[in-house]
Amino acid sequence: MAPIRWACACCLRFNFSPEEIEQRHKSQQIDRMLEKDKHAIRRQVKLLLLGAGESGKSTFLKQMRIIHGQRFEPEIVKEFQVTIYQNIVRGMKVLVDARQKLNIPWENPKNSPFGQHLLRYDNLVVLDSHTFQDYAPSIKRLWMDSAIRQAFDRRREFQLSDSVKYFLDNMDRISRLDYQPVNQDILHARKATKGISEFIIPINNIPFRFVDVGGQRSQRQKWFQCFDSVTSILFLVSSSEYDQVLVEDRKTNRLDESRNIFDTIVNNVVFKGVSIILFLNKTDLLYAKLRSRQSDISQHWPNFVGDPYSLTDVQVCSQWIFNVFMYKLFRETKRDRVRPLFHHFTTAVDTENIKVVFNAVKDTILHKNLQSLMLE
Ligand SMILES: Nc1nc2c(ncn2[C@@H]2O[C@H](COP(=O)(O)OP(=O)(O)O)[C@@H](O)[C@H]2O)c(=O)[nH]1
Ligand SMILES: [Mg+2]
């Protein structure tokens, strides 16, 4: 028989057996533990990073680590180094292949065998600082050839990761044998997120739990697993992708896909009381795209009215596109007209920009949740 450790008056009054009393005792203990957990969960801020693939979710999370002084461990830096080498070699391989398919003649025909060398790279081969040397000289030569630059300028016609240009412009430094990635390189490293990854950072003595998910179609069914106890959703949109199509099907416009995902989130009853903060990201790439005047928004978005190109200053022109077109596009998706939609224009690879934006976001979140965070 189980020893009787505790029996309240009502147990005795109802003539519970010692086993029943023990059972009741255990269940009360469990209730107290659950209550404590609930309290801890309520005392934390859970931020869900959502958005289509390549919108900048993981980059934003990297910035949170950098800004809050949580260094990347040496093993993680090593992993990023491998990713960077692969981003570069694969990126140049894509450009060489595109040059061929687009029938752009080499500026220097002697570069042809260097291009062939890149095409022979097996995407699954893991590279290190030594094996990267096999490709580095070819890559440097090819990046100087105007044929590759012309293919690069037509990149919206094929799939090229956004960071390739940054890495190719930094080849002299990256191809050194003693190369160590700096934070800016880590921020540009592209590796698609699979599954769900979480990172907790204490901010103002409150644990901020950032939840990062994979954004591509195949990854999105996993999103529902993290919809519990969400404080805020940070929804990222890649604003420069208005003229690009999805990796997944190579036909859906990326901005359209992003707006459809936003629709399912902002109008979801699960998130009724959750504040949603929209990040119109990749402003730097949008500026660059506008500056190059290679792509006209109204060609891809016929309901885009106005002529932003009549504005001579690229910055003014981009702000106009953001406010008059993109923000409106997302705001109009929201069925509840009264509910506020906070928004920011961001460049996730720019630490100073994210510092300022996150400060504002943090204030909004803390202010909105002050009661549940402080008073419990
Ligand atoms: N230039 C630029 N690149 C960005 C920006 N945000 C993200 N990227 C790059 O875009 C790629 C995709 O970003 P990532 O954070 O992996 O997207 P995710 O799929 O939403 O997690 C990475 O190579 C990033 O370095 C930005 O604001 N500007
Ligand atoms: Mg990611």
PDB file of C-alpha atoms in Angstrom, residues 33 50 52 66 127 129 178 281 291:
ATOM      1  CA  MET A  33       4.219  22.131 -12.384  1.00  0.00           C
ATOM      2  CA  LEU A  50       7.627  33.813 -41.437  1.00  0.00           C
ATOM      3  CA  ALA A  52       8.607  32.831 -48.469  1.00  0.00           C
ATOM      4  CA  ILE A  66      25.317  39.566 -33.658  1.00  0.00           C
ATOM      5  CA  LEU A 127      34.644  22.216 -50.419  1.00  0.00           C
ATOM      6  CA  SER A 129      39.970  26.118 -48.233  1.00  0.00           C
ATOM      7  CA  ASP A 178      43.944  31.574 -44.315  1.00  0.00           C
ATOM      8  CA  ASN A 281      13.246  43.527 -46.888  1.00  0.00           C
ATOM      9  CA  ARG A 291      19.214  52.078 -60.462  1.00  0.00           C
TER      10      ARG A 291
END
